[in-house]
């Protein structure tokens, strides 16, 4: 009696937990709750458990025994709780349509072989092929591969060609119906299982990707400078226009449905992913440019070009300020000619490079300075 009381209390606790779980799911989203098949199964199981535990007034009625049988369905909830079992049940349900086609084809082939068996072996082996029903049952035994030896022994007892034709008949049917179709059904289930595992992995990867995406986007937004917010009305007042367009303050959401909202969320998620990919590509390109600039040859070329630019700027500044004693005319001309040759040599060695694009203007500047000095 003590054990009965213990199990009764334990059952009441489980029913209470299941009931509160269902109520919390309703609170989270009532209509979303009914979109999942597991939630619908949980609803019926929980309802049967709740009614069976509270309907004490029907203990002498047949309904009470039916409810007690339905209470055994609480084990179905464990299928949804364990991820592996849930995937297997989902695979079996998805494979029903494929297996139905295979089973229908198998029934047709069995029916054809049964008709042949009745026509050929009804007089010789009436115990197994005396009628169409007996032939179908005998072929079903051959499909299960359990008991086909007894059927073959009936052909062995008959002398002559009956034994050989019967052996060939059973051999063709067992190879075709049992081995081939059984493997086809296994292949259908395996294919659906592989597809379910891929979908589960993609779902897990998407969930992990989204959780890692939000902090990065949040950090980037917080690290940037805070821009002052300006109301749109202030902008409209400051802009001189003949017809000022009024901002939209209200939106019409009467036509918004769940499908449109889900598509909008998918677009937002795609934008967030593209932003993250853009950040990654930008960081990779910056690292590549940094590595190129850190090469010794490129650094020397850059320093040489900067040195030539500085010297040309000094000469230009001296000319503009008419500080001619600083640079004698002949020395300046020779110096500029040598410097122009060096700069052109550097430009020819770096043709097509965008890294030193500023150096392409140096020969023109030096030539202009040389002409200016010659004229003076």
Short mmCIF file of C-alpha atoms in Angstrom, two decimals:
data_model
loop_
_atom_site.label_atom_id
_atom_site.label_comp_id
_atom_site.label_asym_id
_atom_site.label_seq_id
_atom_site.Cartn_x
_atom_site.Cartn_y
_atom_site.Cartn_z
CA UNK A 1 0.00 0.00 0.00
CA UNK A 2 2.90 2.34 0.79
CA UNK A 3 4.38 1.77 -2.67
CA UNK A 4 1.02 2.57 -4.27
CA UNK A 5 0.85 5.85 -2.37
CA UNK A 6 4.44 6.68 -3.35
CA UNK A 7 3.79 6.05 -7.05
CA UNK A 8 0.54 8.02 -6.88
CA UNK A 9 2.35 11.05 -5.41
CA UNK A 10 5.13 10.71 -7.97
CA UNK A 11 2.56 10.59 -10.78
CA UNK A 12 0.84 13.73 -9.47
CA UNK A 13 4.19 15.53 -9.44
CA UNK A 14 4.88 14.52 -13.04
CA UNK A 15 1.43 15.59 -14.16
CA UNK A 16 1.92 18.97 -12.47
CA UNK A 17 5.30 19.46 -14.17
CA UNK A 18 3.89 18.52 -17.58
CA UNK A 19 0.91 20.82 -17.09
CA UNK A 20 3.05 23.82 -16.10
CA UNK A 21 5.37 23.16 -19.02
CA UNK A 22 2.45 23.29 -21.44
CA UNK A 23 1.10 26.48 -19.82
CA UNK A 24 4.50 28.16 -20.12
CA UNK A 25 4.64 27.24 -23.81
CA UNK A 26 1.20 28.76 -24.25
CA UNK A 27 2.35 31.92 -22.51
CA UNK A 28 5.40 32.13 -24.76
CA UNK A 29 3.27 31.83 -27.89
CA UNK A 30 -0.12 30.17 -28.10
CA UNK A 31 -0.29 29.93 -31.89
CA UNK A 32 3.38 29.01 -32.17
CA UNK A 33 2.70 26.08 -29.83
CA UNK A 34 0.37 24.42 -32.33
CA UNK A 35 2.88 24.62 -35.20
CA UNK A 36 5.05 21.85 -33.72
CA UNK A 37 3.89 18.24 -33.93
CA UNK A 38 5.67 17.32 -30.70
CA UNK A 39 3.74 20.02 -28.85
CA UNK A 40 0.45 18.62 -30.13
CA UNK A 41 1.44 15.13 -28.97
CA UNK A 42 2.42 16.57 -25.57
CA UNK A 43 -0.96 18.28 -25.33
CA UNK A 44 -2.90 15.04 -25.83
CA UNK A 45 -0.64 13.06 -23.51
CA UNK A 46 -0.79 15.71 -20.78
CA UNK A 47 -4.56 16.00 -21.15
CA UNK A 48 -4.96 12.22 -20.81
CA UNK A 49 -2.72 12.19 -17.73
CA UNK A 50 -4.54 15.11 -16.14
CA UNK A 51 -8.01 13.71 -16.80
CA UNK A 52 -6.98 10.22 -15.73
CA UNK A 53 -5.53 11.48 -12.44
CA UNK A 54 -8.51 13.69 -11.57
CA UNK A 55 -11.45 11.62 -12.84
CA UNK A 56 -11.85 9.53 -9.70
CA UNK A 57 -15.60 9.49 -10.06
CA UNK A 58 -15.33 7.20 -13.09
CA UNK A 59 -13.48 4.35 -11.39
CA UNK A 60 -16.32 1.96 -12.04
CA UNK A 61 -16.78 3.08 -15.59
CA UNK A 62 -15.12 1.88 -18.77
CA UNK A 63 -13.79 5.41 -19.40
CA UNK A 64 -11.52 5.06 -16.39
CA UNK A 65 -9.81 1.99 -17.87
CA UNK A 66 -9.39 3.75 -21.20
CA UNK A 67 -7.73 6.68 -19.44
CA UNK A 68 -5.46 4.33 -17.53
CA UNK A 69 -4.33 2.86 -20.85
CA UNK A 70 -3.75 6.33 -22.27
CA UNK A 71 -1.60 7.20 -19.26
CA UNK A 72 0.98 4.80 -20.64
CA UNK A 73 1.53 7.33 -23.43
CA UNK A 74 3.55 9.51 -21.08
CA UNK A 75 6.58 7.61 -22.35
CA UNK A 76 6.02 9.37 -25.66
CA UNK A 77 7.20 12.60 -24.04
CA UNK A 78 10.63 11.10 -23.59
CA UNK A 79 10.95 10.93 -27.38
CA UNK A 80 10.77 14.70 -27.63
CA UNK A 81 13.08 15.23 -24.65
CA UNK A 82 15.91 13.06 -26.04
CA UNK A 83 17.30 14.58 -29.22
CA UNK A 84 18.48 11.30 -30.75
CA UNK A 85 15.11 9.60 -30.32
CA UNK A 86 13.31 12.63 -31.70
CA UNK A 87 15.47 12.55 -34.82
CA UNK A 88 14.85 8.84 -35.32
CA UNK A 89 11.08 9.24 -34.99
CA UNK A 90 11.20 12.18 -37.40
CA UNK A 91 13.18 10.10 -39.89
CA UNK A 92 10.71 7.22 -39.67
CA UNK A 93 7.79 9.59 -40.24
CA UNK A 94 9.54 11.18 -43.23
CA UNK A 95 10.33 7.75 -44.66
CA UNK A 96 6.71 6.60 -44.60
CA UNK A 97 5.96 8.05 -48.04
CA UNK A 98 9.04 6.47 -49.62
CA UNK A 99 8.44 3.13 -47.93
CA UNK A 100 4.77 3.24 -48.96
CA UNK A 101 5.78 3.35 -52.62
CA UNK A 102 8.21 0.47 -52.13
CA UNK A 103 5.62 -1.59 -50.25
CA UNK A 104 3.00 -0.93 -52.93
CA UNK A 105 5.40 -2.13 -55.63
CA UNK A 106 6.26 -5.16 -53.52
CA UNK A 107 2.57 -6.04 -53.15
CA UNK A 108 2.10 -5.86 -56.91
CA UNK A 109 5.08 -8.15 -57.55
CA UNK A 110 3.88 -10.56 -54.85
CA UNK A 111 0.42 -10.61 -56.42
CA UNK A 112 1.89 -11.41 -59.84
CA UNK A 113 4.02 -14.25 -58.41
CA UNK A 114 1.03 -15.52 -56.45
CA UNK A 115 -1.04 -15.75 -59.63
CA UNK A 116 1.80 -17.63 -61.37
CA UNK A 117 2.12 -19.95 -58.37
CA UNK A 118 -1.59 -20.78 -58.33
CA UNK A 119 -1.61 -21.46 -62.07
CA UNK A 120 1.52 -23.63 -62.06
CA UNK A 121 1.61 -25.32 -58.61
CA UNK A 122 -2.03 -25.44 -57.45
CA UNK A 123 -2.39 -29.13 -58.32
CA UNK A 124 1.08 -30.20 -57.19
CA UNK A 125 1.37 -28.18 -53.95
CA UNK A 126 -2.19 -27.34 -52.86
CA UNK A 127 -1.15 -26.72 -49.22
CA UNK A 128 0.77 -23.57 -50.17
CA UNK A 129 -0.55 -22.60 -53.62
CA UNK A 130 -4.06 -24.04 -53.67
CA UNK A 131 -5.66 -20.58 -53.77
CA UNK A 132 -4.64 -16.97 -54.18
CA UNK A 133 -4.86 -16.34 -50.42
CA UNK A 134 -2.62 -19.32 -49.64
CA UNK A 135 -0.14 -18.26 -52.31
CA UNK A 136 0.03 -14.71 -50.95
CA UNK A 137 0.59 -16.01 -47.42
CA UNK A 138 3.31 -18.42 -48.60
CA UNK A 139 5.11 -15.65 -50.49
CA UNK A 140 4.87 -13.40 -47.43
CA UNK A 141 6.65 -16.12 -45.46
CA UNK A 142 9.34 -16.15 -48.14
CA UNK A 143 9.71 -12.36 -47.82
CA UNK A 144 10.30 -12.66 -44.08
CA UNK A 145 12.86 -15.46 -44.78
CA UNK A 146 11.41 -17.42 -41.87
CA UNK A 147 9.72 -20.67 -42.88
CA UNK A 148 10.48 -20.77 -46.58
CA UNK A 149 12.39 -24.04 -46.09
CA UNK A 150 9.13 -25.85 -45.20
CA UNK A 151 7.57 -24.53 -48.41
CA UNK A 152 10.57 -25.72 -50.41
CA UNK A 153 10.34 -29.18 -48.81
CA UNK A 154 6.84 -29.49 -50.28
CA UNK A 155 8.40 -29.12 -53.74
CA UNK A 156 11.20 -31.56 -52.87
CA UNK A 157 8.65 -34.25 -52.02
CA UNK A 158 7.38 -34.01 -55.57
CA UNK A 159 9.52 -35.79 -58.10
CA UNK A 160 10.30 -34.60 -61.58
CA UNK A 161 10.31 -31.08 -62.91
CA UNK A 162 8.12 -29.72 -60.11
CA UNK A 163 11.04 -29.65 -57.68
CA UNK A 164 13.31 -27.74 -60.09
CA UNK A 165 10.63 -25.30 -61.22
CA UNK A 166 9.64 -24.72 -57.60
CA UNK A 167 13.25 -24.09 -56.56
CA UNK A 168 13.70 -21.61 -59.44
CA UNK A 169 10.39 -19.94 -58.56
CA UNK A 170 11.29 -19.45 -54.88
CA UNK A 171 14.87 -18.42 -55.73
CA UNK A 172 13.76 -15.62 -58.06
CA UNK A 173 11.11 -14.36 -55.66
CA UNK A 174 13.31 -14.42 -52.54
CA UNK A 175 16.20 -12.68 -54.32
CA UNK A 176 13.96 -10.02 -55.86
CA UNK A 177 11.37 -9.42 -53.15
CA UNK A 178 13.33 -10.11 -50.00
CA UNK A 179 16.87 -8.91 -50.64
CA UNK A 180 16.40 -6.13 -53.18
CA UNK A 181 13.29 -4.51 -51.72
CA UNK A 182 14.55 -4.85 -48.16
CA UNK A 183 17.73 -3.02 -49.12
CA UNK A 184 15.71 -0.37 -50.93
CA UNK A 185 13.69 0.30 -47.78
CA UNK A 186 16.86 0.46 -45.69
CA UNK A 187 18.38 2.87 -48.22
CA UNK A 188 15.31 5.13 -48.02
CA UNK A 189 15.51 5.29 -44.23
CA UNK A 190 19.28 5.83 -44.32
CA UNK A 191 18.96 8.65 -46.85
CA UNK A 192 16.34 10.42 -44.76
CA UNK A 193 18.45 9.90 -41.63
CA UNK A 194 21.47 11.46 -43.32
CA UNK A 195 19.36 14.40 -44.49
CA UNK A 196 17.94 14.87 -40.98
CA UNK A 197 21.43 14.83 -39.48
CA UNK A 198 22.60 17.45 -41.99
CA UNK A 199 19.61 19.67 -41.20
CA UNK A 200 20.23 19.26 -37.47
CA UNK A 201 23.89 20.16 -37.91
CA UNK A 202 22.99 23.21 -40.00
CA UNK A 203 20.46 24.27 -37.38
CA UNK A 204 23.04 23.89 -34.60
CA UNK A 205 25.65 25.74 -36.66
CA UNK A 206 23.18 28.55 -37.38
CA UNK A 207 22.31 28.87 -33.69
CA UNK A 208 25.98 28.97 -32.71
CA UNK A 209 26.75 31.40 -35.52
CA UNK A 210 23.97 33.77 -34.48
CA UNK A 211 25.04 33.76 -30.82
CA UNK A 212 28.62 34.62 -31.84
CA UNK A 213 27.46 37.22 -34.36
CA UNK A 214 25.54 39.50 -32.02
CA UNK A 215 28.40 40.37 -29.61
CA UNK A 216 30.68 41.32 -32.51
CA UNK A 217 28.08 43.58 -34.03
CA UNK A 218 27.33 45.04 -30.61
CA UNK A 219 31.00 45.70 -29.90
CA UNK A 220 31.46 47.41 -33.24
CA UNK A 221 28.49 49.66 -32.61
CA UNK A 222 29.64 50.59 -29.10
CA UNK A 223 33.26 51.21 -30.14
CA UNK A 224 32.29 53.72 -32.81
CA UNK A 225 31.78 57.42 -32.12
CA UNK A 226 28.37 58.48 -30.94
CA UNK A 227 26.73 60.71 -33.51
CA UNK A 228 24.29 63.38 -32.34
CA UNK A 229 20.69 62.61 -33.20
CA UNK A 230 18.80 65.22 -35.19
CA UNK A 231 15.05 65.09 -35.50
CA UNK A 232 13.65 65.00 -39.00
CA UNK A 233 11.43 68.01 -38.29
CA UNK A 234 14.51 70.16 -37.63
CA UNK A 235 15.97 69.16 -41.00
CA UNK A 236 12.71 70.00 -42.77
CA UNK A 237 12.58 73.46 -41.16
CA UNK A 238 16.13 74.29 -42.27
CA UNK A 239 15.66 73.12 -45.88
CA UNK A 240 14.07 75.66 -48.21
CA UNK A 241 11.61 73.77 -50.42
CA UNK A 242 8.48 74.70 -52.26
CA UNK A 243 6.63 71.58 -51.16
CA UNK A 244 7.92 70.06 -47.96
CA UNK A 245 7.32 66.38 -47.63
CA UNK A 246 5.94 65.40 -44.27
CA UNK A 247 7.56 62.42 -42.53
CA UNK A 248 5.61 59.21 -42.15
CA UNK A 249 4.56 58.93 -38.53
CA UNK A 250 2.18 56.01 -38.76
CA UNK A 251 2.46 52.73 -40.65
CA UNK A 252 -0.27 50.38 -41.78
CA UNK A 253 0.27 46.85 -40.49
CA UNK A 254 -3.13 45.40 -41.28
CA UNK A 255 -1.68 43.21 -44.05
CA UNK A 256 1.25 41.98 -41.97
CA UNK A 257 1.12 38.21 -41.53
CA UNK A 258 3.41 35.64 -39.99
CA UNK A 259 4.95 34.64 -43.33
CA UNK A 260 5.91 38.22 -44.20
CA UNK A 261 7.34 38.75 -40.73
CA UNK A 262 9.44 35.58 -40.98
CA UNK A 263 10.76 36.63 -44.40
CA UNK A 264 11.65 40.04 -42.98
CA UNK A 265 13.56 38.39 -40.13
CA UNK A 266 15.40 36.18 -42.63
CA UNK A 267 16.45 39.29 -44.59
CA UNK A 268 17.71 40.97 -41.41
CA UNK A 269 19.68 37.86 -40.50
CA UNK A 270 21.22 37.74 -43.99
CA UNK A 271 22.22 41.41 -43.66
CA UNK A 272 23.88 40.74 -40.31
CA UNK A 273 25.79 37.81 -41.76
CA UNK A 274 26.92 39.89 -44.74
CA UNK A 275 28.15 42.60 -42.37
CA UNK A 276 30.20 40.06 -40.45
CA UNK A 277 31.63 38.58 -43.66
CA UNK A 278 32.48 42.10 -44.84
CA UNK A 279 34.37 42.74 -41.59
CA UNK A 280 36.31 39.51 -41.98
CA UNK A 281 37.22 40.24 -45.62
CA UNK A 282 38.25 43.79 -44.72
CA UNK A 283 40.51 42.56 -41.93
CA UNK A 284 42.10 40.01 -44.27
CA UNK A 285 42.74 42.66 -46.94
CA UNK A 286 44.25 45.01 -44.36
CA UNK A 287 46.57 42.26 -43.16
CA UNK A 288 47.63 41.53 -46.76
CA UNK A 289 48.39 45.21 -47.42
CA UNK A 290 50.35 45.39 -44.17
CA UNK A 291 52.41 42.35 -45.14
CA UNK A 292 53.16 43.88 -48.54
CA UNK A 293 54.27 47.13 -46.97
CA UNK A 294 56.47 45.29 -44.48
CA UNK A 295 58.53 43.72 -47.28
CA UNK A 296 62.06 45.16 -47.22
CA UNK A 297 62.13 46.03 -50.94
CA UNK A 298 58.82 47.88 -50.77
CA UNK A 299 59.88 49.75 -47.65
CA UNK A 300 63.10 50.90 -49.30
CA UNK A 301 61.25 52.02 -52.40
CA UNK A 302 58.76 53.91 -50.30
CA UNK A 303 61.49 55.67 -48.32
CA UNK A 304 63.34 56.58 -51.52
CA UNK A 305 60.24 58.06 -53.10
CA UNK A 306 59.40 60.01 -49.96
CA UNK A 307 62.98 61.33 -49.85
CA UNK A 308 62.78 62.52 -53.47
CA UNK A 309 59.43 64.15 -52.84
CA UNK A 310 60.82 66.00 -49.87
CA UNK A 311 63.79 67.32 -51.85
CA UNK A 312 61.53 68.49 -54.70
CA UNK A 313 59.24 70.21 -52.23
CA UNK A 314 62.24 71.98 -50.71
CA UNK A 315 63.32 73.22 -54.13
CA UNK A 316 59.79 74.32 -54.95
CA UNK A 317 59.50 76.18 -51.68
CA UNK A 318 62.81 77.93 -52.31
CA UNK A 319 61.64 79.03 -55.75
CA UNK A 320 58.30 80.27 -54.48
CA UNK A 321 59.94 82.28 -51.71
CA UNK A 322 62.60 83.62 -54.17
CA UNK A 323 65.30 82.28 -51.87
CA UNK A 324 67.71 81.83 -54.78
CA UNK A 325 70.90 82.08 -52.70
CA UNK A 326 69.90 78.89 -50.98
CA UNK A 327 70.24 77.00 -54.28
CA UNK A 328 72.52 78.16 -57.02
CA UNK A 329 70.93 78.01 -60.45
CA UNK A 330 73.40 75.62 -62.09
CA UNK A 331 73.60 73.37 -59.10
CA UNK A 332 69.81 73.32 -58.92
CA UNK A 333 69.47 72.32 -62.57
CA UNK A 334 71.97 69.49 -62.29
CA UNK A 335 70.44 68.36 -59.05
CA UNK A 336 66.92 68.33 -60.51
CA UNK A 337 68.04 66.43 -63.63
CA UNK A 338 69.69 63.71 -61.57
CA UNK A 339 66.70 63.54 -59.27
CA UNK A 340 64.28 63.27 -62.20
CA UNK A 341 66.23 60.34 -63.66
CA UNK A 342 66.18 58.55 -60.34
CA UNK A 343 62.47 59.11 -59.88
CA UNK A 344 61.69 57.86 -63.39
CA UNK A 345 63.79 54.77 -62.77
CA UNK A 346 61.77 54.10 -59.62
CA UNK A 347 58.49 54.64 -61.46
CA UNK A 348 59.46 52.29 -64.28
CA UNK A 349 60.34 49.57 -61.78
CA UNK A 350 56.95 49.97 -60.08
CA UNK A 351 54.71 50.30 -63.14
CA UNK A 352 51.16 49.14 -62.45
CA UNK A 353 51.54 49.28 -58.68
CA UNK A 354 48.92 51.24 -56.83
CA UNK A 355 51.02 51.24 -53.68
CA UNK A 356 53.24 54.07 -54.94
CA UNK A 357 50.78 55.91 -57.16
CA UNK A 358 51.84 59.28 -55.78
CA UNK A 359 55.27 59.00 -57.38
CA UNK A 360 53.79 59.29 -60.87
CA UNK A 361 53.42 63.05 -60.39
CA UNK A 362 57.05 63.64 -59.38
CA UNK A 363 58.62 63.74 -62.89
CA UNK A 364 56.02 66.26 -64.03
CA UNK A 365 56.69 68.43 -60.98
CA UNK A 366 60.47 68.28 -61.46
CA UNK A 367 60.18 69.04 -65.19
CA UNK A 368 57.99 72.01 -64.40
CA UNK A 369 60.56 73.26 -61.89
CA UNK A 370 63.42 72.79 -64.39
CA UNK A 371 61.56 74.81 -67.02
CA UNK A 372 60.81 77.46 -64.45
CA UNK A 373 64.47 77.71 -63.42
CA UNK A 374 65.64 77.78 -67.06
CA UNK A 375 63.27 80.63 -67.84
CA UNK A 376 64.57 82.56 -64.91
#
